[in-house]
Structures are given as C-alpha cells and as structure tokens.
mmCIF file of C-alpha atoms in Angstrom:
data_model
loop_
_atom_site.group_PDB
_atom_site.id
_atom_site.type_symbol
_atom_site.label_atom_id
_atom_site.label_comp_id
_atom_site.label_asym_id
_atom_site.label_seq_id
_atom_site.Cartn_x
_atom_site.Cartn_y
_atom_site.Cartn_z
ATOM 1 C CA UNK J 1 -5.016 3.204 6.379
ATOM 2 C CA UNK J 2 -3.575 -0.095 6.630
ATOM 3 C CA UNK J 3 -4.395 -3.728 6.234
ATOM 4 C CA UNK J 4 -2.921 -7.444 5.971
ATOM 5 C CA UNK J 5 -3.937 -10.289 4.284
ATOM 6 C CA UNK J 6 -2.658 -13.430 4.536
ATOM 7 C CA UNK J 7 -2.891 -16.194 2.069
ATOM 8 C CA UNK J 8 -4.063 -19.097 2.889
ATOM 9 C CA UNK J 9 -5.637 -19.824 5.991
ATOM 10 C CA UNK J 10 -4.564 -23.543 6.711
ATOM 11 C CA UNK J 11 -1.259 -24.432 5.515
ATOM 12 C CA UNK J 12 0.370 -28.068 6.002
ATOM 13 C CA UNK J 13 3.656 -29.338 5.654
ATOM 14 C CA UNK J 14 5.611 -32.523 6.504
ATOM 15 C CA UNK J 15 7.640 -32.540 9.118
ATOM 16 C CA UNK J 16 11.530 -31.465 7.874
ATOM 17 C CA UNK J 17 9.806 -29.457 4.993
ATOM 18 C CA UNK J 18 9.630 -25.658 4.432
ATOM 19 C CA UNK J 19 7.604 -23.689 5.617
ATOM 20 C CA UNK J 20 6.435 -20.413 3.899
ATOM 21 C CA UNK J 21 3.269 -18.381 5.081
ATOM 22 C CA UNK J 22 2.483 -15.555 3.154
ATOM 23 C CA UNK J 23 1.484 -11.953 4.339
ATOM 24 C CA UNK J 24 1.022 -9.044 2.291
ATOM 25 C CA UNK J 25 0.270 -5.616 3.538
ATOM 26 C CA UNK J 26 -1.046 -2.206 2.907
ATOM 27 C CA UNK J 27 0.331 1.115 4.492
ATOM 28 C CA UNK J 28 0.090 4.935 3.784
ATOM 29 C CA UNK J 29 3.026 5.320 5.505
ATOM 30 C CA UNK J 30 6.545 3.242 5.660
ATOM 31 C CA UNK J 31 5.017 0.014 7.704
ATOM 32 C CA UNK J 32 6.699 -1.573 10.804
ATOM 33 C CA UNK J 33 5.792 -5.452 10.261
ATOM 34 C CA UNK J 34 5.000 -8.190 12.558
ATOM 35 C CA UNK J 35 4.931 -12.235 13.144
ATOM 36 C CA UNK J 36 3.509 -13.582 15.453
ATOM 37 C CA UNK J 37 2.341 -17.287 16.769
ATOM 38 C CA UNK J 38 -0.582 -18.156 18.980
ATOM 39 C CA UNK J 39 -0.542 -21.748 20.726
ATOM 40 C CA UNK J 40 -3.699 -23.152 22.142
ATOM 41 C CA UNK J 41 -5.245 -21.117 24.798
ATOM 42 C CA UNK J 42 -2.170 -18.665 24.628
ATOM 43 C CA UNK J 43 -1.633 -15.558 23.896
ATOM 44 C CA UNK J 44 0.500 -14.281 21.086
ATOM 45 C CA UNK J 45 4.176 -14.469 21.347
ATOM 46 C CA UNK J 46 6.630 -12.216 18.798
ATOM 47 C CA UNK J 47 8.393 -14.066 16.644
ATOM 48 C CA UNK J 48 10.264 -11.472 14.657
ATOM 49 C CA UNK J 49 9.488 -7.492 13.300
ATOM 50 C CA UNK J 50 10.897 -5.365 10.778
ATOM 51 C CA UNK J 51 10.916 -1.469 11.570
ATOM 52 C CA UNK J 52 14.097 -0.393 9.210
ATOM 53 C CA UNK J 53 17.367 -1.552 8.073
ATOM 54 C CA UNK J 54 18.365 -4.374 6.992
ATOM 55 C CA UNK J 55 15.004 -6.696 4.762
ATOM 56 C CA UNK J 56 15.738 -9.942 5.945
ATOM 57 C CA UNK J 57 15.045 -10.388 9.584
ATOM 58 C CA UNK J 58 15.296 -13.693 11.454
ATOM 59 C CA UNK J 59 13.406 -14.582 14.578
ATOM 60 C CA UNK J 60 13.263 -17.115 17.469
ATOM 61 C CA UNK J 61 13.197 -20.978 16.164
ATOM 62 C CA UNK J 62 14.778 -20.714 13.361
ATOM 63 C CA UNK J 63 12.076 -18.579 11.585
ATOM 64 C CA UNK J 64 12.618 -15.578 9.296
ATOM 65 C CA UNK J 65 11.044 -13.084 7.205
ATOM 66 C CA UNK J 66 11.924 -10.623 4.289
ATOM 67 C CA UNK J 67 10.294 -7.437 3.901
ATOM 68 C CA UNK J 68 9.945 -6.747 0.024
ATOM 69 C CA UNK J 69 8.758 -3.454 -0.668
ATOM 70 C CA UNK J 70 8.011 -3.480 -4.244
ATOM 71 C CA UNK J 71 5.847 -6.526 -3.475
ATOM 72 C CA UNK J 72 4.263 -5.333 -0.491
ATOM 73 C CA UNK J 73 5.432 -8.591 1.383
ATOM 74 C CA UNK J 74 6.345 -9.890 4.399
ATOM 75 C CA UNK J 75 6.159 -13.511 3.817
ATOM 76 C CA UNK J 76 7.426 -16.104 6.671
ATOM 77 C CA UNK J 77 9.881 -18.909 6.303
ATOM 78 C CA UNK J 78 11.792 -21.869 7.814
ATOM 79 C CA UNK J 79 14.161 -23.941 6.090
ATOM 80 C CA UNK J 80 12.505 -27.235 8.025
ATOM 81 C CA UNK J 81 9.481 -27.827 10.199
ATOM 82 C CA UNK J 82 9.540 -29.381 13.660
ATOM 83 C CA UNK J 83 6.275 -30.413 15.040
ATOM 84 C CA UNK J 84 6.624 -27.938 18.055
ATOM 85 C CA UNK J 85 6.090 -25.387 14.781
ATOM 86 C CA UNK J 86 2.155 -26.742 14.448
ATOM 87 C CA UNK J 87 0.384 -22.966 15.665
ATOM 88 C CA UNK J 88 -1.518 -20.339 14.305
ATOM 89 C CA UNK J 89 0.897 -17.352 12.722
ATOM 90 C CA UNK J 90 -0.457 -13.801 12.552
ATOM 91 C CA UNK J 91 0.815 -11.339 10.378
ATOM 92 C CA UNK J 92 0.390 -7.664 11.976
ATOM 93 C CA UNK J 93 1.437 -4.059 10.455
ATOM 94 C CA UNK J 94 1.709 -0.331 12.513
ATOM 95 C CA UNK J 95 1.541 2.071 10.079
ATOM 96 C CA UNK J 96 0.718 5.753 10.857
ATOM 97 C CA UNK J 97 -1.249 5.333 14.080
ATOM 98 C CA UNK J 98 1.402 4.515 16.409
ATOM 99 C CA UNK J 99 0.045 2.387 19.314
ATOM 100 C CA UNK J 100 -2.545 0.345 17.094
ATOM 101 C CA UNK J 101 -1.560 -2.795 14.882
ATOM 102 C CA UNK J 102 -3.869 -4.303 12.462
ATOM 103 C CA UNK J 103 -3.721 -7.983 12.087
ATOM 104 C CA UNK J 104 -4.126 -10.416 9.120
ATOM 105 C CA UNK J 105 -7.035 -13.350 9.763
ATOM 106 C CA UNK J 106 -4.203 -16.005 11.013
ATOM 107 C CA UNK J 107 -2.855 -18.974 9.003
ATOM 108 C CA UNK J 108 -3.213 -22.517 10.956
ATOM 109 C CA UNK J 109 -0.092 -24.634 10.485
ATOM 110 C CA UNK J 110 0.041 -28.236 10.416
ATOM 111 C CA UNK J 111 2.824 -30.394 10.720
ATOM 112 C CA UNK J 112 2.672 -33.958 9.731
ATOM 113 C CA UNK J 113 4.878 -36.326 10.966
ATOM 114 C CA UNK Q 1 10.581 -10.590 34.745
ATOM 115 C CA UNK Q 2 7.048 -11.616 35.327
ATOM 116 C CA UNK Q 3 4.803 -11.634 31.735
ATOM 117 C CA UNK Q 4 1.773 -9.919 31.466
ATOM 118 C CA UNK Q 5 -1.495 -11.447 33.963
ATOM 119 C CA UNK Q 6 -5.010 -11.308 32.947
ATOM 120 C CA UNK Q 7 -8.166 -11.927 35.637
ATOM 121 C CA UNK Q 8 -10.037 -14.276 35.206
ATOM 122 C CA UNK Q 9 -9.023 -16.261 32.767
ATOM 123 C CA UNK Q 10 -12.393 -17.454 32.137
ATOM 124 C CA UNK Q 11 -15.700 -16.097 32.364
ATOM 125 C CA UNK Q 12 -19.346 -16.640 31.740
ATOM 126 C CA UNK Q 13 -21.859 -14.086 31.682
ATOM 127 C CA UNK Q 14 -25.587 -13.626 30.621
ATOM 128 C CA UNK Q 15 -26.736 -11.242 28.267
ATOM 129 C CA UNK Q 16 -27.324 -7.736 29.352
ATOM 130 C CA UNK Q 17 -24.806 -8.053 32.420
ATOM 131 C CA UNK Q 18 -21.626 -6.180 32.719
ATOM 132 C CA UNK Q 19 -18.103 -7.615 32.867
ATOM 133 C CA UNK Q 20 -14.541 -5.758 33.967
ATOM 134 C CA UNK Q 21 -11.742 -7.735 32.619
ATOM 135 C CA UNK Q 22 -7.979 -7.049 34.252
ATOM 136 C CA UNK Q 23 -4.293 -6.703 32.898
ATOM 137 C CA UNK Q 24 -1.336 -6.308 34.464
ATOM 138 C CA UNK Q 25 1.531 -5.231 32.220
ATOM 139 C CA UNK Q 26 5.424 -6.045 32.449
ATOM 140 C CA UNK Q 27 6.996 -4.059 35.009
ATOM 141 C CA UNK Q 28 8.295 -0.756 33.741
ATOM 142 C CA UNK Q 29 5.444 -0.854 30.731
ATOM 143 C CA UNK Q 30 3.497 2.197 30.450
ATOM 144 C CA UNK Q 31 1.407 1.304 27.519
ATOM 145 C CA UNK Q 32 -1.396 -1.404 27.339
ATOM 146 C CA UNK Q 33 -3.527 -2.218 24.376
ATOM 147 C CA UNK Q 34 -6.636 -4.620 24.732
ATOM 148 C CA UNK Q 35 -7.682 -6.916 21.560
ATOM 149 C CA UNK Q 36 -10.660 -8.783 20.832
ATOM 150 C CA UNK Q 37 -10.050 -12.183 19.188
ATOM 151 C CA UNK Q 38 -13.050 -14.363 17.510
ATOM 152 C CA UNK Q 39 -13.228 -17.044 14.723
ATOM 153 C CA UNK Q 40 -15.213 -14.538 12.852
ATOM 154 C CA UNK Q 41 -13.463 -11.579 12.901
ATOM 155 C CA UNK Q 42 -10.146 -12.212 14.071
ATOM 156 C CA UNK Q 43 -7.998 -9.833 16.276
ATOM 157 C CA UNK Q 44 -9.015 -6.347 16.177
ATOM 158 C CA UNK Q 45 -7.762 -3.613 18.351
ATOM 159 C CA UNK Q 46 -9.975 -2.501 20.873
ATOM 160 C CA UNK Q 47 -8.068 0.875 22.644
ATOM 161 C CA UNK Q 48 -4.809 1.524 23.756
ATOM 162 C CA UNK Q 49 -3.702 3.605 27.463
ATOM 163 C CA UNK Q 50 -0.275 5.417 27.792
ATOM 164 C CA UNK Q 51 -0.095 7.213 31.104
ATOM 165 C CA UNK Q 52 -3.572 6.760 32.341
ATOM 166 C CA UNK Q 53 -4.965 8.506 28.765
ATOM 167 C CA UNK Q 54 -7.135 6.471 26.016
ATOM 168 C CA UNK Q 55 -4.505 7.162 23.189
ATOM 169 C CA UNK Q 56 -6.138 4.839 20.566
ATOM 170 C CA UNK Q 57 -9.353 3.360 19.674
ATOM 171 C CA UNK Q 58 -10.578 0.789 17.653
ATOM 172 C CA UNK Q 59 -14.468 0.570 16.036
ATOM 173 C CA UNK Q 60 -16.017 -0.461 18.762
ATOM 174 C CA UNK Q 61 -19.547 1.117 20.314
ATOM 175 C CA UNK Q 62 -19.414 2.723 23.243
ATOM 176 C CA UNK Q 63 -20.428 0.005 25.383
ATOM 177 C CA UNK Q 64 -16.735 -1.395 25.275
ATOM 178 C CA UNK Q 65 -14.692 1.248 27.946
ATOM 179 C CA UNK Q 66 -11.378 0.843 29.720
ATOM 180 C CA UNK Q 67 -9.143 2.684 31.842
ATOM 181 C CA UNK Q 68 -5.433 2.701 32.966
ATOM 182 C CA UNK Q 69 -4.301 3.225 36.738
ATOM 183 C CA UNK Q 70 -1.193 4.742 37.681
ATOM 184 C CA UNK Q 71 0.538 1.889 38.245
ATOM 185 C CA UNK Q 72 -0.198 0.911 34.532
ATOM 186 C CA UNK Q 73 -2.907 -1.626 35.469
ATOM 187 C CA UNK Q 74 -5.741 -1.542 33.128
ATOM 188 C CA UNK Q 75 -9.435 -2.786 33.098
ATOM 189 C CA UNK Q 76 -11.626 -2.981 30.203
ATOM 190 C CA UNK Q 77 -15.519 -2.917 30.829
ATOM 191 C CA UNK Q 78 -18.075 -4.206 28.648
ATOM 192 C CA UNK Q 79 -21.885 -3.334 29.296
ATOM 193 C CA UNK Q 80 -24.961 -4.542 28.333
ATOM 194 C CA UNK Q 81 -23.346 -8.069 26.946
ATOM 195 C CA UNK Q 82 -24.052 -9.359 23.585
ATOM 196 C CA UNK Q 83 -23.599 -12.810 22.703
ATOM 197 C CA UNK Q 84 -21.470 -11.291 20.148
ATOM 198 C CA UNK Q 85 -19.574 -10.400 22.420
ATOM 199 C CA UNK Q 86 -18.225 -13.792 23.299
ATOM 200 C CA UNK Q 87 -14.197 -13.757 22.417
ATOM 201 C CA UNK Q 88 -10.914 -13.981 23.784
ATOM 202 C CA UNK Q 89 -9.973 -10.261 24.848
ATOM 203 C CA UNK Q 90 -6.087 -10.072 25.176
ATOM 204 C CA UNK Q 91 -4.352 -7.534 26.326
ATOM 205 C CA UNK Q 92 -0.683 -6.568 25.382
ATOM 206 C CA UNK Q 93 2.154 -4.229 26.899
ATOM 207 C CA UNK Q 94 4.737 -2.341 25.783
ATOM 208 C CA UNK Q 95 7.376 0.180 27.371
ATOM 209 C CA UNK Q 96 6.096 3.257 24.727
ATOM 210 C CA UNK Q 97 4.303 2.042 22.311
ATOM 211 C CA UNK Q 98 6.013 3.615 19.209
ATOM 212 C CA UNK Q 99 5.029 2.235 16.076
ATOM 213 C CA UNK Q 100 8.156 -0.283 16.414
ATOM 214 C CA UNK Q 101 7.909 -1.287 19.918
ATOM 215 C CA UNK Q 102 7.575 -5.171 20.810
ATOM 216 C CA UNK Q 103 3.825 -5.498 22.186
ATOM 217 C CA UNK Q 104 4.109 -9.103 25.033
ATOM 218 C CA UNK Q 105 0.758 -10.208 25.224
ATOM 219 C CA UNK Q 106 -1.218 -12.229 28.032
ATOM 220 C CA UNK Q 107 -2.711 -15.268 27.668
ATOM 221 C CA UNK Q 108 -6.331 -13.914 27.501
ATOM 222 C CA UNK Q 109 -9.414 -13.673 29.189
ATOM 223 C CA UNK Q 110 -11.931 -16.089 27.317
ATOM 224 C CA UNK Q 111 -15.429 -14.520 27.726
ATOM 225 C CA UNK Q 112 -18.887 -16.771 26.781
ATOM 226 C CA UNK Q 113 -22.200 -14.716 26.882
ATOM 227 C CA UNK Q 114 -25.212 -16.725 27.292
#
C-alpha cells in the first residue's frame, strides 16, 4: 500500500520569498516520488522525480526536492518565488504496483506581489 | 512531438446517460493511464492500459470501463452517469510504465453531469 500526505492545502508567499511545499509518503517498497504542477484548466506537468541515486533532485523552473528516507519526506523548495509559480502542486508516489500512482490532495500556491 | 490529446475538452450530460472519452498518447508511448480529478476526492487512479491490456485498476465501480487500441489510443466509458461523476478526467501516457517512468498528462476532459 502507498499513500501521500501534503501538509497545507494552501500556501501563500511573497514574490522573492522561499517556497516550501511539504510532502510525506508511505510505501511498503522503495518509493518513486514525483512532483507535478497544474495550472488552471490544464493537465499536470512533471516538475521533478526521484527514482534512485542522488537524493537531492533538481527540476524545472528552479524547483528542487530532497528525498529523506528517515523522515519519509519529499519536500519541494524554490529559493525565490515568482508570480508565475502560482498554481496547484501535487506530490505522487509509485510503490510496488507499477502503473498506479497515488497522489496527494494538492497544495495551492499563491504568490503575492 | 505532439503532446497527449484528449477529446472532447468539455462535455455536458444528464444522469443515466453514458459517455465516451478519448485519449491519444504521445507517439511511441504504449501505456495510457486514466485519472479522475474532483475537488472532494482529489486525483484518483482509474485504470492503466498497456499494449491493449488493462494492467492496473483503481477502486471504481464497473460503470467505469476502458479500452486501448492497437495504435495505443485509449477510450474510457462511463455508463449510467451519476451526478458524482462530474469531474475532470485526465489521461496520461508513458513509454513503458515502469515505476519511475514519466507520465505526460493531457489537458483533460471536463465532464458535467446534470
């Protein structure tokens, strides 16, 4: 079984501030972890993913995430928020059942000018 | 390379009707997954098709079904529509759905059931 918990359904930051979106997972096997972004009326776009190897993963648009097995976390960060980062972000895990991703409930990021 | 396309983009149906949604994956991708997205339940996995066979299935009633054609295009069907079926239905394709494979999502079909 696998599950994902995203802490905070809404996060608001000022432009230029640090973005931190939290994701904790549960998986009975070594997890593969993903972060997606969704803009209004669009599908999901992959930001980054962790499969194996380096635990600090860099993605598109300046985002990165660190896989911490001991904390079962995969938090998403960006040093400096931009207005265009305002969107909904989803963390997902693929565990032992290939082909079936489990998504968190999503976090809506608001960026204030 | 063209992305994942879904048709139609918007659909309005009434309770009791049935509906068919279509998904064309990225060229060369053999795996197609379907997800339902609603404000209350979030993103939920419906099923996955690979080489014309259903490989994984989520916890949805039998009213939800799908199929995949030899060209990897996929359709999903919902029979006897209920109000709760109103949702954004997302299709995603990948080359071979190993656990770490990247899924590419289409823009979705927004279904409204009246």
